[in-house]
Short mmCIF file of C-alpha atoms in Angstrom, two decimals:
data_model
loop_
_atom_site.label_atom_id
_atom_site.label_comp_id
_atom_site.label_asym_id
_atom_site.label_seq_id
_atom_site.Cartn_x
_atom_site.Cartn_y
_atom_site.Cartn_z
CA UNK T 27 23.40 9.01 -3.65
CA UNK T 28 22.81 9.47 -7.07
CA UNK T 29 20.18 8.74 -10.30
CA UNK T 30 20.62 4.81 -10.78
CA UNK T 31 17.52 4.42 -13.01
CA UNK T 32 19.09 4.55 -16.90
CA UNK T 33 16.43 5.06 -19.09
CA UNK T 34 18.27 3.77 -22.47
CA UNK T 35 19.05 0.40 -20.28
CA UNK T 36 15.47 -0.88 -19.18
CA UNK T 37 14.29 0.39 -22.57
CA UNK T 38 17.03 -1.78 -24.43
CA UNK T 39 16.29 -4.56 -22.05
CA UNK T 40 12.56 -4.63 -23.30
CA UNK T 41 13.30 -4.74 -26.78
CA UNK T 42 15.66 -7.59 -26.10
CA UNK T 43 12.38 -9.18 -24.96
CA UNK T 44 10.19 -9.30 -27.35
CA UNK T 45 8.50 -12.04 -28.41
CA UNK T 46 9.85 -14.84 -25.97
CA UNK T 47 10.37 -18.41 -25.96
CA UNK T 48 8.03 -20.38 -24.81
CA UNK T 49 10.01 -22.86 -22.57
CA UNK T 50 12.17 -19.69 -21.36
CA UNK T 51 8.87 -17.77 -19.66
CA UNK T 52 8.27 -21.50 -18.15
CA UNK T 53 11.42 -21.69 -16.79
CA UNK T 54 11.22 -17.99 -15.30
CA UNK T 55 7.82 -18.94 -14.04
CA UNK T 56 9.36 -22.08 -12.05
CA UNK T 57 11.74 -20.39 -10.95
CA UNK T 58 9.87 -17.63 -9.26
CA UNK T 59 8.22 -20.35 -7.25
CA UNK T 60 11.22 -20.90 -5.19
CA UNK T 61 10.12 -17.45 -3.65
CA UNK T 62 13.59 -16.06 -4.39
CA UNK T 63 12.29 -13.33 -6.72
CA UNK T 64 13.12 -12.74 -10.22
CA UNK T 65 16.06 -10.70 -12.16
CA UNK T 66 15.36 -7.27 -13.83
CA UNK T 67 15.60 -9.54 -17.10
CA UNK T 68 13.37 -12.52 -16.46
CA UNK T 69 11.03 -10.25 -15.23
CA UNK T 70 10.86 -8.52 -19.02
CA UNK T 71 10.71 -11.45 -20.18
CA UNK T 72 7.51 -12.04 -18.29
CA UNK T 73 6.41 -8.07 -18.98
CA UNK T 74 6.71 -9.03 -23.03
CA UNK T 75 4.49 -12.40 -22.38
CA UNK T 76 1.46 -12.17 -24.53
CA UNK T 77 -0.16 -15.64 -25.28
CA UNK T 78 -2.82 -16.81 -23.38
CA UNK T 79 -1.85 -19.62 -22.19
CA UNK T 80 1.68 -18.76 -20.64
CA UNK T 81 -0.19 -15.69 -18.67
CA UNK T 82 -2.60 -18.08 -17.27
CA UNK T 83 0.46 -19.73 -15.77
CA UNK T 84 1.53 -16.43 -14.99
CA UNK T 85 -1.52 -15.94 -12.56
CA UNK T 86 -1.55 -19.53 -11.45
CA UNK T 87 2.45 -18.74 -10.16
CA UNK T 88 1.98 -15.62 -8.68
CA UNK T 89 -1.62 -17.32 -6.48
CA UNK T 90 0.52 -19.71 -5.22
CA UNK T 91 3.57 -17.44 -4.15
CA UNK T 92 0.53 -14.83 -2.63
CA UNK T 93 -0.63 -17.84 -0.63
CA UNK T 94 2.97 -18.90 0.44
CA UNK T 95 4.37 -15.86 1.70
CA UNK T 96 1.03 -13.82 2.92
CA UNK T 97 -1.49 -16.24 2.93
CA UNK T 98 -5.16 -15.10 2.64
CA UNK T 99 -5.05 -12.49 4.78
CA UNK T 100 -5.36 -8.54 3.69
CA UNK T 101 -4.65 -5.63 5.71
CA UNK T 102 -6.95 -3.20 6.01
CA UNK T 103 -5.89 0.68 6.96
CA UNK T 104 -7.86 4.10 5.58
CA UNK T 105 -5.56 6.89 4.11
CA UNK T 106 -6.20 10.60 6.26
CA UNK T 107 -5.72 13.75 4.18
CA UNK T 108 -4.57 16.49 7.04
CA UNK T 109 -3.97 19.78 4.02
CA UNK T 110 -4.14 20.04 0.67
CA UNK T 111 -2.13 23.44 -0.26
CA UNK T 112 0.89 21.96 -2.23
CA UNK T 113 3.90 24.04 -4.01
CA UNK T 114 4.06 21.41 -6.72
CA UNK T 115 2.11 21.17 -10.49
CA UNK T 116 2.06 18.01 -10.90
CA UNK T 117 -0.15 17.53 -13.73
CA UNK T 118 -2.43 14.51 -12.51
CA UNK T 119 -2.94 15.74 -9.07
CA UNK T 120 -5.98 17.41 -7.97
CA UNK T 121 -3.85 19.21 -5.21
CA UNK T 122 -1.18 20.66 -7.92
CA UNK T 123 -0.63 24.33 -7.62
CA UNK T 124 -2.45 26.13 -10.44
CA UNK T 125 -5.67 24.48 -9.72
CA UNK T 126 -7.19 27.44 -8.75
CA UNK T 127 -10.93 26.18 -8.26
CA UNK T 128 -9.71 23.91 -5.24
CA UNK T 129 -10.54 24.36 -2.04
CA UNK T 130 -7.45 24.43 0.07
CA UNK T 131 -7.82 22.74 3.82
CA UNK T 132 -5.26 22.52 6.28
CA UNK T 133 -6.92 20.70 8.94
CA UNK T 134 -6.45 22.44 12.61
CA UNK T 135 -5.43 19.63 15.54
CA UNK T 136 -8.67 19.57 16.64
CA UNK T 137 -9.98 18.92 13.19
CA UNK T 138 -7.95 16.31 12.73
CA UNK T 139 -8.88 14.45 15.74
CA UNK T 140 -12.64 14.93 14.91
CA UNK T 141 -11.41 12.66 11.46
CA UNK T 142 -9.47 10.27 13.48
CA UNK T 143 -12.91 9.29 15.67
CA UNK T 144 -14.74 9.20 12.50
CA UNK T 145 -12.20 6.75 11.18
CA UNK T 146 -11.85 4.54 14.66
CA UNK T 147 -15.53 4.22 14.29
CA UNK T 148 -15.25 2.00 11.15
CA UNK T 149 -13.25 0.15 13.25
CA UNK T 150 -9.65 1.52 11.48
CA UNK T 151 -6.60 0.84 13.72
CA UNK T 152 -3.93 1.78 10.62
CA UNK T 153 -3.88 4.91 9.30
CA UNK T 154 -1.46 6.33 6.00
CA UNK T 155 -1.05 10.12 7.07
CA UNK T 156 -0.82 12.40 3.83
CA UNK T 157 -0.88 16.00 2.73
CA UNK T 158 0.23 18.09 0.11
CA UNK T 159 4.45 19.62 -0.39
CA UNK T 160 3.87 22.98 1.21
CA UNK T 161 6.35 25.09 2.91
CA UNK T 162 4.55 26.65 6.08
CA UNK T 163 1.05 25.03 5.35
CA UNK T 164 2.39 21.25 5.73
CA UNK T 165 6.15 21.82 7.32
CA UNK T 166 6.82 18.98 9.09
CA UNK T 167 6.42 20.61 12.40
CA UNK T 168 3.03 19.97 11.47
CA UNK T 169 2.71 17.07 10.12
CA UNK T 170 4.29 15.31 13.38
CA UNK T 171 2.09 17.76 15.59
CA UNK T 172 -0.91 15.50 13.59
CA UNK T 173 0.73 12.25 14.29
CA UNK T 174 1.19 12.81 17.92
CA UNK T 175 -3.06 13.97 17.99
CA UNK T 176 -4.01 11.15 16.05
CA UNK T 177 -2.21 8.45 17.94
CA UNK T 178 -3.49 10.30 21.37
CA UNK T 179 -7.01 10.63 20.28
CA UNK T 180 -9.74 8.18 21.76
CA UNK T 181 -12.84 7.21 21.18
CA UNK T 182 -15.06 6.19 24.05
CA UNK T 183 -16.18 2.76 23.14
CA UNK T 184 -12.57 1.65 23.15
CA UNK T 185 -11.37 3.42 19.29
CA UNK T 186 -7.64 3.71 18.39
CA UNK T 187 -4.70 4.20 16.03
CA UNK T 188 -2.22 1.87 16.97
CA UNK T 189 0.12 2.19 13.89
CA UNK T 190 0.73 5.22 11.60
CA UNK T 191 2.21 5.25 8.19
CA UNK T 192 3.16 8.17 6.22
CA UNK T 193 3.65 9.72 2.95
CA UNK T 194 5.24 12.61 2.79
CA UNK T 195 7.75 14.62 0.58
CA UNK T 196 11.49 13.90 0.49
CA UNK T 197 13.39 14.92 3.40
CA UNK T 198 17.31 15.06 4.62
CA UNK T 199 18.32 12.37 6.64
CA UNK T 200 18.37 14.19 10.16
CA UNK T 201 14.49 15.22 8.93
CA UNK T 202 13.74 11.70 8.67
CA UNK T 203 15.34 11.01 12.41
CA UNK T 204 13.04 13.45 13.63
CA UNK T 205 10.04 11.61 11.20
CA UNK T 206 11.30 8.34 13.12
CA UNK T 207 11.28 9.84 16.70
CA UNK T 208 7.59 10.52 16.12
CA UNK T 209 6.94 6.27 16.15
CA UNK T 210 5.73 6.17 12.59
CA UNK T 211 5.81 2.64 11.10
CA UNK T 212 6.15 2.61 7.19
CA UNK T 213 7.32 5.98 5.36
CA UNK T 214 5.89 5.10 1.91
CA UNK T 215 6.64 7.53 -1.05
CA UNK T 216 6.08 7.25 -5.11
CA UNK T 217 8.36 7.69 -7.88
CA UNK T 218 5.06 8.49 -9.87
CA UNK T 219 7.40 7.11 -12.92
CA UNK T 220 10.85 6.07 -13.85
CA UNK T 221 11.12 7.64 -16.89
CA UNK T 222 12.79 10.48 -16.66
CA UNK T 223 11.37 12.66 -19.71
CA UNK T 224 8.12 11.69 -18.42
CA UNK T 225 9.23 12.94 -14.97
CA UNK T 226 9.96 15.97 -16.40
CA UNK T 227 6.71 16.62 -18.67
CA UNK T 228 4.71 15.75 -15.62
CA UNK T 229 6.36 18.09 -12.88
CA UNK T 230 6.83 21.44 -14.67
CA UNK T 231 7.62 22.74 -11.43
CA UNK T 232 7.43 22.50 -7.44
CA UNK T 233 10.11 20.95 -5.52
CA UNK T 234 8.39 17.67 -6.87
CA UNK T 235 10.64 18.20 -10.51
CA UNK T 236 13.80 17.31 -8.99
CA UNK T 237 14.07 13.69 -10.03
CA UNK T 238 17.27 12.31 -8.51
CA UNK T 239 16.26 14.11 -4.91
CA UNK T 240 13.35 11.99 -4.55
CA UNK T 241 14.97 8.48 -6.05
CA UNK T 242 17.08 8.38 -3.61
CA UNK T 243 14.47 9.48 -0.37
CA UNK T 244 14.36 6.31 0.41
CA UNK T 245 18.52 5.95 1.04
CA UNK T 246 17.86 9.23 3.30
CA UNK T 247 15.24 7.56 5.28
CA UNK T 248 17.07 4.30 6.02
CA UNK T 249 20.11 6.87 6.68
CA UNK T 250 17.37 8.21 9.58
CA UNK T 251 16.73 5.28 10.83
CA UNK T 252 13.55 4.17 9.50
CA UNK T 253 14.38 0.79 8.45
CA UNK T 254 10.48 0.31 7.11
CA UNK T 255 9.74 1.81 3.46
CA UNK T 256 7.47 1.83 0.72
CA UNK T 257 7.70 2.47 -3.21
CA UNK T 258 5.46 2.81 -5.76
CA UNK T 259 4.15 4.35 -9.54
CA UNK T 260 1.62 5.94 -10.60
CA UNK T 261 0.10 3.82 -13.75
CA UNK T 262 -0.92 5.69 -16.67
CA UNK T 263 1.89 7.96 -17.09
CA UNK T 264 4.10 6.08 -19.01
CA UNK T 265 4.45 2.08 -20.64
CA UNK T 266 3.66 0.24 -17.67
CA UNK T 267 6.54 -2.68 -18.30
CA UNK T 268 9.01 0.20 -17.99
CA UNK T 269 7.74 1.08 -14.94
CA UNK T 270 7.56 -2.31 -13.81
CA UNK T 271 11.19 -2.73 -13.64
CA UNK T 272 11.58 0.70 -12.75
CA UNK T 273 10.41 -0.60 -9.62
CA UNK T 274 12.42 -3.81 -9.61
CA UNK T 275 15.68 -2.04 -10.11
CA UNK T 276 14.47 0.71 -7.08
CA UNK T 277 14.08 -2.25 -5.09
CA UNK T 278 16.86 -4.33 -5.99
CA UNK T 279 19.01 -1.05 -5.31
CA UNK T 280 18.11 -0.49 -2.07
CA UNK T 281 18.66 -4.03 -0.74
CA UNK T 282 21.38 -3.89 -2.40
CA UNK T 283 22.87 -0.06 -0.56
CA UNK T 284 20.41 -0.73 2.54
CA UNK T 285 20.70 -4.52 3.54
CA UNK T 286 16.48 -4.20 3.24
CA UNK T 287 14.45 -3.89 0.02
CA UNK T 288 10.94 -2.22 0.40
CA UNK T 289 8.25 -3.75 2.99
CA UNK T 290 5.50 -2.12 0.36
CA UNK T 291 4.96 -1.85 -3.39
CA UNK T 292 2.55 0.78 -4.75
CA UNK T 293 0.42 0.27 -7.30
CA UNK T 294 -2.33 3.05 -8.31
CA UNK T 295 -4.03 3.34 -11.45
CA UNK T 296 -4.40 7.06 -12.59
CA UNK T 297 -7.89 8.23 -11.87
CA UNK T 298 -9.58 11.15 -12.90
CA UNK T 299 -8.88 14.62 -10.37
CA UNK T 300 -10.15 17.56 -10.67
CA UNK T 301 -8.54 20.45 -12.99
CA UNK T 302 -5.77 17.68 -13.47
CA UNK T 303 -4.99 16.95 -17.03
CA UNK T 304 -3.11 14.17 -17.28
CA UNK T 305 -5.22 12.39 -15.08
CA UNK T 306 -8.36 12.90 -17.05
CA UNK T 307 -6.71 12.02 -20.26
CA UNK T 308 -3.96 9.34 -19.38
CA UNK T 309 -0.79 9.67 -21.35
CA UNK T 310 -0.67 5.48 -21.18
CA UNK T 311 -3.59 4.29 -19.87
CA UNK T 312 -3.24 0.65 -18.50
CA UNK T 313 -6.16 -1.52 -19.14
CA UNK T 314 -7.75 -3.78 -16.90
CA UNK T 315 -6.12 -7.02 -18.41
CA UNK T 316 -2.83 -5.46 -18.42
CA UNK T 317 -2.95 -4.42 -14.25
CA UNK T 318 -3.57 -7.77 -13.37
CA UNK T 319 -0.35 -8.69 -15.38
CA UNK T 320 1.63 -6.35 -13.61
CA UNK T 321 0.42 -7.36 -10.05
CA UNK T 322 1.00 -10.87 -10.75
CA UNK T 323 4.71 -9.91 -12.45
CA UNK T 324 5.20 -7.91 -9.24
CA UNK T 325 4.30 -10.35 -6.90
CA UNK T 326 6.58 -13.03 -8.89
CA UNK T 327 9.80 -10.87 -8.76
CA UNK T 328 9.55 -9.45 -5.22
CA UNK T 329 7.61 -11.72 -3.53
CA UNK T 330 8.66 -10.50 0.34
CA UNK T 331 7.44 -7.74 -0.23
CA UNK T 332 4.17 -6.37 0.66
CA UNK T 333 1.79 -5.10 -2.31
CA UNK T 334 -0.73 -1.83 -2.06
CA UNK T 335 -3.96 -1.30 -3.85
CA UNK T 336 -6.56 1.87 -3.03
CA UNK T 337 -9.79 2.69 -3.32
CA UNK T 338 -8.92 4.11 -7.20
CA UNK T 339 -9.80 0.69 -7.99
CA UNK T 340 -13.35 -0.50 -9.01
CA UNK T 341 -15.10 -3.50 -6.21
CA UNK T 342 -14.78 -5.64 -9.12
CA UNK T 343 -10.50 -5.00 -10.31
CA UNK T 344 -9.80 -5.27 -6.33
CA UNK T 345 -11.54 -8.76 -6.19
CA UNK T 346 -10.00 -10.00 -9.08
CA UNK T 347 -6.34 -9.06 -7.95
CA UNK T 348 -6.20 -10.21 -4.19
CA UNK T 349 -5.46 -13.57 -4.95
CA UNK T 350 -2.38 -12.50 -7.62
CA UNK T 351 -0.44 -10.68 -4.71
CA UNK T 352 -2.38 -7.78 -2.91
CA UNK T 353 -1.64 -8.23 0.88
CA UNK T 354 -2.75 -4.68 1.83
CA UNK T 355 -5.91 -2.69 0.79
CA UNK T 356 -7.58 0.51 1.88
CA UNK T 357 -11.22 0.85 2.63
CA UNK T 358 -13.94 3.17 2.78
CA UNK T 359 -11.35 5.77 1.69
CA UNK T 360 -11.47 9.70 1.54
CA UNK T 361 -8.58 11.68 -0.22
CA UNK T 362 -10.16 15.29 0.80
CA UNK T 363 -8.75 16.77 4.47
CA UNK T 364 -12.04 16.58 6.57
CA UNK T 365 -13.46 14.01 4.30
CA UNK T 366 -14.41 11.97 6.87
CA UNK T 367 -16.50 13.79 8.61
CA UNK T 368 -18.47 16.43 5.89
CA UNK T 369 -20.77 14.76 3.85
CA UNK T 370 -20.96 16.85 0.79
CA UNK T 371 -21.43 17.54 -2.87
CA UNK T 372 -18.55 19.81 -2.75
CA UNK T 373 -16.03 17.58 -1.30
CA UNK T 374 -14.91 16.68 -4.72
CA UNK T 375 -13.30 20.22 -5.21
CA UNK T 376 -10.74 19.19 -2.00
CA UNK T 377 -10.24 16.20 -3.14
CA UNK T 378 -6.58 14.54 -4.60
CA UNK T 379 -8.52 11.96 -7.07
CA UNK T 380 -11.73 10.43 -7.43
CA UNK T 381 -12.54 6.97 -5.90
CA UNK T 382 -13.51 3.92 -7.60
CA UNK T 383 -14.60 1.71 -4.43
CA UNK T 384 -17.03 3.97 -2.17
CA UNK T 385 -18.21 1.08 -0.25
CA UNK T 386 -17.92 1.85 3.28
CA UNK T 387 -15.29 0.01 5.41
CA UNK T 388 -17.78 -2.93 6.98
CA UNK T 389 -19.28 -3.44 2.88
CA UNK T 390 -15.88 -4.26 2.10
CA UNK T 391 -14.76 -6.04 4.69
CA UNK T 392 -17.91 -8.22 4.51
CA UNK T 393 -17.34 -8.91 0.58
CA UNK T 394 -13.92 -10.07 1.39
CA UNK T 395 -14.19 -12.26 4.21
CA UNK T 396 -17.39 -14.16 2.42
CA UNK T 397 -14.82 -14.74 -0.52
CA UNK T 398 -12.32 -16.24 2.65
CA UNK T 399 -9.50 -13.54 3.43
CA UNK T 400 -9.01 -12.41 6.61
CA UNK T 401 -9.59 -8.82 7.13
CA UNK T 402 -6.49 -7.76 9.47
CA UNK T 403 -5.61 -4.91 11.44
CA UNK T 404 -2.68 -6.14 13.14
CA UNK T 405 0.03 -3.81 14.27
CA UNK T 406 2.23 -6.18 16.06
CA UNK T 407 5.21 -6.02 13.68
CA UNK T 408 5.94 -2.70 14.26
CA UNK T 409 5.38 -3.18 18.03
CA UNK T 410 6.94 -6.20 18.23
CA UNK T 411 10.39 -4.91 16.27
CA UNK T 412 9.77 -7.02 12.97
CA UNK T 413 10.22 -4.24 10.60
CA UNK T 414 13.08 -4.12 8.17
CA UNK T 415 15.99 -6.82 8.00
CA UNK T 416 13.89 -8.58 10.95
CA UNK T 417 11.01 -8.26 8.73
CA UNK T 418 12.54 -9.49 5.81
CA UNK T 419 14.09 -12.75 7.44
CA UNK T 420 10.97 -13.90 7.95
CA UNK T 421 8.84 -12.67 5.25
CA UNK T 422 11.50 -14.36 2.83
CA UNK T 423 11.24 -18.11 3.44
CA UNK T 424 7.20 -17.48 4.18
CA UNK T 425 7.64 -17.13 7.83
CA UNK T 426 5.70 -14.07 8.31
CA UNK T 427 2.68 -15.76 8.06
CA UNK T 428 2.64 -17.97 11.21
CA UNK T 429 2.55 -14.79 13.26
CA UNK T 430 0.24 -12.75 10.72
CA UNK T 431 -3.06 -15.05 10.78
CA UNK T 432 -2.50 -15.36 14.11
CA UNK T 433 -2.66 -11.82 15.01
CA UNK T 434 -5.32 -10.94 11.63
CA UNK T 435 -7.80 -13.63 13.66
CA UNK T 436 -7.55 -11.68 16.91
CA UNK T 437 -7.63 -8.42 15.29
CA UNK T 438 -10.93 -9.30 13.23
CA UNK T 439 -12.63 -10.80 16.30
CA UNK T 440 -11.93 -7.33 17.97
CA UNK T 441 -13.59 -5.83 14.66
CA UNK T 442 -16.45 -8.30 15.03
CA UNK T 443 -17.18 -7.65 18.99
CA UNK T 444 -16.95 -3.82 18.39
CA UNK T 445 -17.89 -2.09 14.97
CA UNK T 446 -19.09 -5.26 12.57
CA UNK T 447 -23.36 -4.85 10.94
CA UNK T 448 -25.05 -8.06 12.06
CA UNK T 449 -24.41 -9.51 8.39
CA UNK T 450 -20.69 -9.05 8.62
CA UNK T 451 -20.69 -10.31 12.31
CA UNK T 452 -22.54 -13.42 10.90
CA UNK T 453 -19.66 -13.92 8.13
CA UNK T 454 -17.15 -13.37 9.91
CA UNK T 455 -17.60 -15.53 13.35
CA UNK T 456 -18.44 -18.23 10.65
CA UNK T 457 -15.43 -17.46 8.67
CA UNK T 458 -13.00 -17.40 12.03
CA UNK T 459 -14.76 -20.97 12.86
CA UNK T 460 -13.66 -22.46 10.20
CA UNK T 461 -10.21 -20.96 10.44
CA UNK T 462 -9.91 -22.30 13.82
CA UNK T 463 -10.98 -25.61 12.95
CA UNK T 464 -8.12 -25.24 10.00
CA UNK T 465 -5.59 -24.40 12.12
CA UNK T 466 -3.18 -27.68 11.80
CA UNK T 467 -1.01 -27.55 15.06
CA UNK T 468 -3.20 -28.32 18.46
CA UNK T 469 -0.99 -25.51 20.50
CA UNK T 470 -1.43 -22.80 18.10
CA UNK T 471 -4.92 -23.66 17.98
CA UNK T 472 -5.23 -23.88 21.73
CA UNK T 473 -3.92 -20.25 22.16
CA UNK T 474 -6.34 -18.68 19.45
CA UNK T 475 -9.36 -20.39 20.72
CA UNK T 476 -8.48 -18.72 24.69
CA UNK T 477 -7.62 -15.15 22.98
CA UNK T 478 -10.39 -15.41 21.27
CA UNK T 479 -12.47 -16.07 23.80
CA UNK T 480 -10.76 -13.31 26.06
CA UNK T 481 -11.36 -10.97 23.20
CA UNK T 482 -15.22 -11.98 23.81
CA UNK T 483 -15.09 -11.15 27.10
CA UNK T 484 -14.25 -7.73 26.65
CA UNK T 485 -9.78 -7.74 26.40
CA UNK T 486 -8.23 -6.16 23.48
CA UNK T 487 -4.68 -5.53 21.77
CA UNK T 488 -3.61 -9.47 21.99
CA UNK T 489 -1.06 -10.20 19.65
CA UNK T 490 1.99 -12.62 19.45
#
């Protein structure tokens, strides 16, 4: 494989979009309503949208395509750091290199499964596995050594991982077999940004600065075997409407090579880190009004495809973007190895960024099921064999959903029964009454009313 992003295109592409007709972003709004996605250039179009009036449409579209494909539901899963030493310098990353003042962890197996417990007891049954690009202190030896503890470690009131995702650095393909072999479910890795000067400034050296061998990862992993990946940038290093389609043209790409686009989109804000530079002081900082534009433009032009946001994110910018296309969230996050079980001061020196949600899991999940989601942490895709081209048949015509709130009811009773505070378990047997009692076909509601009730009596792991 080789570099497919062009730089001088998408820039060209932009300018050719300024200032657009009025009845032309209606039409590209209408269209994306058909849930067929969008073109690299009607999403511009939408990217170079300014007035009021057409962006309220904007958000209006992409609510209604959210609800059609995904419905209200939101995955929940908590990221776990397992080492922090990295070979890179990337310059918005608290891990980078030349930050001398950090204090390097490479978690030990048994360390690890002390986090995993920690995590199981919020009630977490997704994890995202990540550590640093380090020869001998993260080979990947390692890193599946950690996968295997964490999916065999218990806790004794009935705690455990039942999916694992990763991020980890580029690999060859017969690396990524071995990644597969180890029964991960998503292998998720960021671009950081598209533009390739930008690229460059940002990763001055590391493995990381090789552009073209991590654009095309994603080939390498499908060439493996794993059929289930996710893309992403990092917002804040450069225009966010280049990196936009960036995105679009990284999807579009691999559909187009792999016969399956992504099954997640990416989208972190930079936050501060420590000792990292660019992070402090953005190079293009996105502002609030601006990252709900780009989840809703997202959400219009892929709409299949699942969409990320962390804990960078205030309580209050999560909220306010569920509804535009965010199917996935983490909660009651740590990015420092060991995070989740040392409570101090210090941590912040280990740590890859700082957090803008520190709610704990069971805050969050209360805030969003009184606003009506459905917290989920359903695994059954993966189990089941829906991942990739399988996924993707359904997930286009807004299948997906028929087995998702399904299986994010049964999943959230289990969270109710074994981990919920008395306030959330209030919410959410309310909230999965009136779900229930929403629930249009009498068979499908037959079935969820006995698993529930089976999952009351003590059963767990139902799913269809």
């Amino acid at each position: 494989m080789k570099d497919f992003i062009r730089d001088g295109e998408i820039e060209d592409l932009l300018v050719k979009s300024e200032s657009p007709d009025h009845k032309h972003v209606l039409d590209i709004i209408e269209k994306s309503k058909e849930l067929k996605g969008l073109t690299v250039e009607e999403t511009a179009v939408l990217l170079q949208t300014e007035d009021p009036e057409l962006l309220q449409a904007i958000f209006e579209a992409a609510r209604e395509i959210k609800q059609g494909i995904y419905g209200n539901r939101l995955v929940l899963f908590a990221p776990l750091y397992i080492a922090n030493y990295c070979s890179n310098n990337c310059l918005y990353c608290g891990f980078r290199r030349d930050n001398q003042d950090l204090n390097r962890v490479a978690l030990t197996m048994d360390q690890i499964a002390e986090e995993v417990r920690a995590i199981e007891r919020e009630g977490h049954k997704r994890l995202l596995m990540l550590c640093g690009e380090h020869p001998s202190r993260s080979s990947l030896d390692y890193f599946i050594e950690a996968i295997e503890t964490a999916y065999a470690t218990r806790t004794d009131d009935g705690g455990e991982i039942r999916r694992i995702n990763v991020e980890i650095a580029p690999m060859s393909a017969p690396d990524f077999r071995r990644l597969k072999a180890a029964s991960i479910g998503t292998y998720v890795l960021f671009q950081e940004t598209y533009h390739h000067e930008t690229y460059k400034t940002m990763h001055p050296s590391g493995p990381k600065a090789d552009f073209a061998w991590r654009l095309t990862a994603m080939h390498r992993a499908q060439e493996g075997g794993i059929d289930d990946v996710g893309i992403g940038a990092l917002f804040g290093l450069y225009d966010y409407r280049y990196e936009v389609l960036g995105l679009l043209i990284h999807a579009r790409t691999l559909e187009a090579d792999c016969g399956v686009g992504p099954h997640t989109i990416s989208i972190p804000r930079l936050e501060p880190a420590f000792n990292a530079p660019a992070a402090i002081s953005p190079p293009c900082p996105v502002s609030d009004d601006e990252f709900k534009k780009l989840v809703a433009i997202i959400r219009m032009a892929v709409p299949y495809t699942g969409m990320i946001l962390s804990t960078r994110e205030s309580p209050e910018i999560r909220t306010a973007v569920f509804e535009l296309g965010i199917s996935q969230i983490s909660a009651g996050s740590r990015t420092n190895p060991g995070g989740y079980t040392k409570d101090s001061s210090e941590n912040f020196r280990a740590a890859q960024f700082n957090l803008g949600d520190t709610r704990t899991a069971d805050e969050v999940i209360h805030d969003i099921a009184i606003r009506g989601h459905i917290p989920s942490f359903c695994t059954a895709c993966y189990r089941l064999g829906r991942t990739g081209r399988d996924f993707m048949d359904l997930a286009k015509p807004g299948l997906i959903q028929h087995f998702c709130r399904s299986n994010a009811m049964m999943t959230f009773k289990e969270y109710l029964m074994d981990y919920a505070s008395p306030r959330t378990l209030e919410v959410g047997e309310r909230l999965l009454a009136q779900l229930l009692a929403e629930t249009e076909k009498p068979e499908t509601r037959r079935i969820l009313e006995e698993r529930l009730e089976r999952i009351e009596q003590g059963e767990r792991d139902l799913f269809i």
